[in-house]
Amino acid sequence: MRDTERGELRCEAIALRVRTVENDCPSDDEEWLVIRKDNDETKYLLSNAPPNAELEKLVRMSAGRYWIERAIEDGKGEVGMADYEVRKWRGWHHHMTMTMLAMLLLLEMKIGLGDKCPDLTVQDVRDILQRTLPKKNVTKDDFRKLLEEKIKRRKSAKKSRHRKNKNS
């Protein structure tokens, strides 16, 4: 099915064309019901793949979910994908765009260095960049000014929200 750190993952699988039922109404369209058993775990999934899809491809695609979940986990853990504090939809999109670009950089570096160091992980690349990129020396005065500015902005935003709520 797919390669893992412990070797190739194997499974038994069957796929059937079915119609799903929602609110006691059967669907007009048929979907694939893929039943997959690996080790002692049985997994079920629905797929809208075309009727002529091969079982092997359906199973391979179902196993690909691991890599999608792994990428999201890396995004959350390595570049702060889940660390957003935004109030508007545009801010959320901006945050997601920036984290995806950061993740792209890490993955490009990992892939680029893969021939020389096949065991390199995204976390390794991030750690290397964190230690080697130049950092600005921040003085106590710089830190104080930064905090004062953040607090000033927060108070201003709070006042603005209160004015907006009064006018509503």
PDB file of C-alpha atoms in Angstrom:
ATOM      1  CA  MET A   1       0.000   0.000   0.000  1.00  0.00           C
ATOM      2  CA  ARG A   2       2.768   2.491   0.994  1.00  0.00           C
ATOM      3  CA  ASP A   3       6.231   2.521   2.507  1.00  0.00           C
ATOM      4  CA  THR A   4       6.614   3.185   6.225  1.00  0.00           C
ATOM      5  CA  GLU A   5       9.559   3.389   8.603  1.00  0.00           C
ATOM      6  CA  ARG A   6       8.859  -0.239   9.536  1.00  0.00           C
ATOM      7  CA  GLY A   7       8.653  -1.472   5.960  1.00  0.00           C
ATOM      8  CA  GLU A   8       5.878  -1.720   3.433  1.00  0.00           C
ATOM      9  CA  LEU A   9       2.332  -1.366   4.780  1.00  0.00           C
ATOM     10  CA  ARG A  10       0.135  -4.172   3.487  1.00  0.00           C
ATOM     11  CA  CYS A  11      -3.612  -4.658   3.761  1.00  0.00           C
ATOM     12  CA  GLU A  12      -6.652  -6.570   2.582  1.00  0.00           C
ATOM     13  CA  ALA A  13      -9.300  -4.508   0.821  1.00  0.00           C
ATOM     14  CA  ILE A  14     -12.572  -4.656  -1.039  1.00  0.00           C
ATOM     15  CA  ALA A  15     -14.492  -1.913  -2.828  1.00  0.00           C
ATOM     16  CA  LEU A  16     -18.209  -1.806  -3.625  1.00  0.00           C
ATOM     17  CA  ARG A  17     -20.374   0.719  -5.457  1.00  0.00           C
ATOM     18  CA  VAL A  18     -23.044   2.031  -3.060  1.00  0.00           C
ATOM     19  CA  ARG A  19     -25.643   4.763  -2.796  1.00  0.00           C
ATOM     20  CA  THR A  20     -25.509   6.792   0.381  1.00  0.00           C
ATOM     21  CA  VAL A  21     -28.660   7.732   2.280  1.00  0.00           C
ATOM     22  CA  GLU A  22     -29.138  11.146   3.830  1.00  0.00           C
ATOM     23  CA  ASN A  23     -32.319  12.115   5.718  1.00  0.00           C
ATOM     24  CA  ASP A  24     -33.962   8.880   4.535  1.00  0.00           C
ATOM     25  CA  CYS A  25     -33.330   9.849   0.885  1.00  0.00           C
ATOM     26  CA  PRO A  26     -31.001   7.672  -1.189  1.00  0.00           C
ATOM     27  CA  SER A  27     -28.496   9.538  -3.304  1.00  0.00           C
ATOM     28  CA  ASP A  28     -28.850   9.509  -7.091  1.00  0.00           C
ATOM     29  CA  ASP A  29     -25.127   8.924  -7.506  1.00  0.00           C
ATOM     30  CA  GLU A  30     -23.152   5.834  -6.646  1.00  0.00           C
ATOM     31  CA  GLU A  31     -19.906   6.106  -4.696  1.00  0.00           C
ATOM     32  CA  TRP A  32     -17.172   3.657  -3.820  1.00  0.00           C
ATOM     33  CA  LEU A  33     -17.241   2.133  -0.355  1.00  0.00           C
ATOM     34  CA  VAL A  34     -13.695   0.985   0.340  1.00  0.00           C
ATOM     35  CA  ILE A  35     -13.210  -1.397   3.259  1.00  0.00           C
ATOM     36  CA  ARG A  36      -9.585  -1.789   4.244  1.00  0.00           C
ATOM     37  CA  LYS A  37      -8.106  -4.023   6.913  1.00  0.00           C
ATOM     38  CA  ASP A  38      -4.492  -3.578   7.989  1.00  0.00           C
ATOM     39  CA  ASN A  39      -3.183  -5.293  11.088  1.00  0.00           C
ATOM     40  CA  ASP A  40      -6.269  -5.668  13.292  1.00  0.00           C
ATOM     41  CA  GLU A  41      -7.901  -2.390  12.296  1.00  0.00           C
ATOM     42  CA  THR A  42     -10.729  -2.083   9.766  1.00  0.00           C
ATOM     43  CA  LYS A  43     -11.223   1.269   8.036  1.00  0.00           C
ATOM     44  CA  TYR A  44     -14.118   2.422   5.876  1.00  0.00           C
ATOM     45  CA  LEU A  45     -14.126   5.251   3.388  1.00  0.00           C
ATOM     46  CA  LEU A  46     -16.352   6.669   0.693  1.00  0.00           C
ATOM     47  CA  SER A  47     -14.866   7.857  -2.577  1.00  0.00           C
ATOM     48  CA  ASN A  48     -16.361   9.700  -5.516  1.00  0.00           C
ATOM     49  CA  ALA A  49     -13.772   8.189  -7.872  1.00  0.00           C
ATOM     50  CA  PRO A  50     -15.103   7.171 -11.298  1.00  0.00           C
ATOM     51  CA  PRO A  51     -16.813   3.776 -11.643  1.00  0.00           C
ATOM     52  CA  ASN A  52     -13.838   2.326 -13.546  1.00  0.00           C
ATOM     53  CA  ALA A  53     -11.342   3.126 -10.752  1.00  0.00           C
ATOM     54  CA  GLU A  54      -9.068   0.242  -9.820  1.00  0.00           C
ATOM     55  CA  LEU A  55      -9.068  -1.194  -6.303  1.00  0.00           C
ATOM     56  CA  GLU A  56      -5.299  -0.741  -5.968  1.00  0.00           C
ATOM     57  CA  LYS A  57      -5.583   2.983  -6.727  1.00  0.00           C
ATOM     58  CA  LEU A  58      -8.496   3.442  -4.300  1.00  0.00           C
ATOM     59  CA  VAL A  59      -6.486   1.749  -1.541  1.00  0.00           C
ATOM     60  CA  ARG A  60      -3.345   3.763  -2.324  1.00  0.00           C
ATOM     61  CA  MET A  61      -5.350   7.000  -2.211  1.00  0.00           C
ATOM     62  CA  SER A  62      -6.888   6.046   1.137  1.00  0.00           C
ATOM     63  CA  ALA A  63      -3.401   5.414   2.537  1.00  0.00           C
ATOM     64  CA  GLY A  64      -2.290   8.832   1.258  1.00  0.00           C
ATOM     65  CA  ARG A  65      -4.366  10.461   3.975  1.00  0.00           C
ATOM     66  CA  TYR A  66      -1.482   9.808   6.381  1.00  0.00           C
ATOM     67  CA  TRP A  67       0.770  12.194   4.433  1.00  0.00           C
ATOM     68  CA  ILE A  68      -1.873  14.914   4.370  1.00  0.00           C
ATOM     69  CA  GLU A  69      -2.356  14.652   8.129  1.00  0.00           C
ATOM     70  CA  ARG A  70       1.424  14.597   8.606  1.00  0.00           C
ATOM     71  CA  ALA A  71       1.808  17.809   6.557  1.00  0.00           C
ATOM     72  CA  ILE A  72      -0.846  19.562   8.654  1.00  0.00           C
ATOM     73  CA  GLU A  73       0.810  18.339  11.849  1.00  0.00           C
ATOM     74  CA  ASP A  74       4.195  19.648  10.617  1.00  0.00           C
ATOM     75  CA  GLY A  75       2.581  22.966   9.718  1.00  0.00           C
ATOM     76  CA  LYS A  76       1.125  23.319  13.192  1.00  0.00           C
ATOM     77  CA  GLY A  77       4.256  22.210  15.006  1.00  0.00           C
ATOM     78  CA  GLU A  78       6.993  23.791  12.896  1.00  0.00           C
ATOM     79  CA  VAL A  79       5.636  27.031  11.454  1.00  0.00           C
ATOM     80  CA  GLY A  80       2.738  27.947  13.756  1.00  0.00           C
ATOM     81  CA  MET A  81      -0.182  27.127  11.473  1.00  0.00           C
ATOM     82  CA  ALA A  82      -2.513  26.800  14.484  1.00  0.00           C
ATOM     83  CA  ASP A  83      -1.125  29.863  16.305  1.00  0.00           C
ATOM     84  CA  TYR A  84      -3.308  32.496  14.698  1.00  0.00           C
ATOM     85  CA  GLU A  85      -5.007  35.271  16.640  1.00  0.00           C
ATOM     86  CA  VAL A  86      -7.018  37.125  14.054  1.00  0.00           C
ATOM     87  CA  ARG A  87     -10.364  38.846  14.092  1.00  0.00           C
ATOM     88  CA  LYS A  88     -11.204  38.863  10.427  1.00  0.00           C
ATOM     89  CA  TRP A  89     -11.319  36.392   7.574  1.00  0.00           C
ATOM     90  CA  ARG A  90      -8.630  38.296   5.657  1.00  0.00           C
ATOM     91  CA  GLY A  91      -6.235  38.027   8.613  1.00  0.00           C
ATOM     92  CA  TRP A  92      -6.798  34.274   8.791  1.00  0.00           C
ATOM     93  CA  HIS A  93      -6.041  33.930   5.074  1.00  0.00           C
ATOM     94  CA  HIS A  94      -2.915  36.050   5.495  1.00  0.00           C
ATOM     95  CA  HIS A  95      -1.719  33.865   8.385  1.00  0.00           C
ATOM     96  CA  MET A  96      -2.382  30.630   6.474  1.00  0.00           C
ATOM     97  CA  THR A  97      -0.591  31.996   3.396  1.00  0.00           C
ATOM     98  CA  MET A  98       2.481  32.951   5.417  1.00  0.00           C
ATOM     99  CA  THR A  99       2.625  29.593   7.216  1.00  0.00           C
ATOM    100  CA  MET A 100       2.246  27.709   3.933  1.00  0.00           C
ATOM    101  CA  LEU A 101       5.072  29.740   2.405  1.00  0.00           C
ATOM    102  CA  ALA A 102       7.256  28.981   5.432  1.00  0.00           C
ATOM    103  CA  MET A 103       6.374  25.297   5.113  1.00  0.00           C
ATOM    104  CA  LEU A 104       7.205  25.405   1.397  1.00  0.00           C
ATOM    105  CA  LEU A 105      10.643  26.835   2.208  1.00  0.00           C
ATOM    106  CA  LEU A 106      11.297  24.081   4.761  1.00  0.00           C
ATOM    107  CA  LEU A 107      10.133  21.349   2.371  1.00  0.00           C
ATOM    108  CA  GLU A 108      12.178  22.742  -0.536  1.00  0.00           C
ATOM    109  CA  MET A 109      15.279  22.713   1.663  1.00  0.00           C
ATOM    110  CA  LYS A 110      14.511  19.205   2.956  1.00  0.00           C
ATOM    111  CA  ILE A 111      14.045  17.876  -0.575  1.00  0.00           C
ATOM    112  CA  GLY A 112      17.104  19.747  -1.852  1.00  0.00           C
ATOM    113  CA  LEU A 113      19.295  18.281   0.878  1.00  0.00           C
ATOM    114  CA  GLY A 114      17.633  14.854   0.706  1.00  0.00           C
ATOM    115  CA  ASP A 115      20.328  13.254  -1.461  1.00  0.00           C
ATOM    116  CA  LYS A 116      23.077  14.269   0.940  1.00  0.00           C
ATOM    117  CA  CYS A 117      21.085  13.592   4.101  1.00  0.00           C
ATOM    118  CA  PRO A 118      18.086  11.263   3.555  1.00  0.00           C
ATOM    119  CA  ASP A 119      17.157  11.186   7.265  1.00  0.00           C
ATOM    120  CA  LEU A 120      16.658  14.966   7.410  1.00  0.00           C
ATOM    121  CA  THR A 121      13.237  16.038   8.731  1.00  0.00           C
ATOM    122  CA  VAL A 122      11.315  19.300   8.421  1.00  0.00           C
ATOM    123  CA  GLN A 123      11.977  19.885  12.119  1.00  0.00           C
ATOM    124  CA  ASP A 124      15.729  19.444  11.526  1.00  0.00           C
ATOM    125  CA  VAL A 125      15.661  22.073   8.767  1.00  0.00           C
ATOM    126  CA  ARG A 126      13.732  24.506  10.967  1.00  0.00           C
ATOM    127  CA  ASP A 127      16.169  23.982  13.853  1.00  0.00           C
ATOM    128  CA  ILE A 128      19.157  24.566  11.556  1.00  0.00           C
ATOM    129  CA  LEU A 129      17.635  27.783  10.195  1.00  0.00           C
ATOM    130  CA  GLN A 130      16.761  28.981  13.689  1.00  0.00           C
ATOM    131  CA  ARG A 131      20.349  28.522  14.837  1.00  0.00           C
ATOM    132  CA  THR A 132      22.123  29.848  11.766  1.00  0.00           C
ATOM    133  CA  LEU A 133      20.060  32.815  10.566  1.00  0.00           C
ATOM    134  CA  PRO A 134      21.268  36.120  11.970  1.00  0.00           C
ATOM    135  CA  LYS A 135      19.251  37.506  14.843  1.00  0.00           C
ATOM    136  CA  LYS A 136      18.917  41.137  15.793  1.00  0.00           C
ATOM    137  CA  ASN A 137      20.367  41.989  19.185  1.00  0.00           C
ATOM    138  CA  VAL A 138      17.476  43.369  21.208  1.00  0.00           C
ATOM    139  CA  THR A 139      18.316  45.679  24.096  1.00  0.00           C
ATOM    140  CA  LYS A 140      16.153  46.141  27.187  1.00  0.00           C
ATOM    141  CA  ASP A 141      15.154  49.547  25.820  1.00  0.00           C
ATOM    142  CA  ASP A 142      14.096  47.996  22.465  1.00  0.00           C
ATOM    143  CA  PHE A 143      12.100  45.371  24.354  1.00  0.00           C
ATOM    144  CA  ARG A 144      10.391  48.038  26.515  1.00  0.00           C
ATOM    145  CA  LYS A 145       9.468  50.103  23.419  1.00  0.00           C
ATOM    146  CA  LEU A 146       8.107  47.012  21.684  1.00  0.00           C
ATOM    147  CA  LEU A 147       5.918  46.149  24.683  1.00  0.00           C
ATOM    148  CA  GLU A 148       4.688  49.746  25.047  1.00  0.00           C
ATOM    149  CA  GLU A 149       3.735  49.840  21.360  1.00  0.00           C
ATOM    150  CA  LYS A 150       1.874  46.503  21.575  1.00  0.00           C
ATOM    151  CA  ILE A 151      -0.045  47.642  24.676  1.00  0.00           C
ATOM    152  CA  LYS A 152      -0.846  51.000  23.042  1.00  0.00           C
ATOM    153  CA  ARG A 153      -2.223  49.246  19.943  1.00  0.00           C
ATOM    154  CA  ARG A 154      -4.271  46.825  22.031  1.00  0.00           C
ATOM    155  CA  LYS A 155      -5.825  49.687  24.057  1.00  0.00           C
ATOM    156  CA  SER A 156      -6.578  51.608  20.860  1.00  0.00           C
ATOM    157  CA  ALA A 157      -8.275  48.563  19.331  1.00  0.00           C
ATOM    158  CA  LYS A 158     -10.303  48.058  22.515  1.00  0.00           C
ATOM    159  CA  LYS A 159     -11.465  51.710  22.488  1.00  0.00           C
ATOM    160  CA  SER A 160     -12.368  51.423  18.831  1.00  0.00           C
ATOM    161  CA  ARG A 161     -14.456  48.304  19.469  1.00  0.00           C
ATOM    162  CA  HIS A 162     -16.260  50.021  22.365  1.00  0.00           C
ATOM    163  CA  ARG A 163     -17.053  53.064  20.169  1.00  0.00           C
ATOM    164  CA  LYS A 164     -18.271  50.784  17.398  1.00  0.00           C
ATOM    165  CA  ASN A 165     -20.506  48.849  19.827  1.00  0.00           C
ATOM    166  CA  LYS A 166     -22.004  52.100  21.211  1.00  0.00           C
ATOM    167  CA  ASN A 167     -22.876  53.265  17.697  1.00  0.00           C
ATOM    168  CA  SER A 168     -24.506  49.931  16.785  1.00  0.00           C
TER     169      SER A 168
END
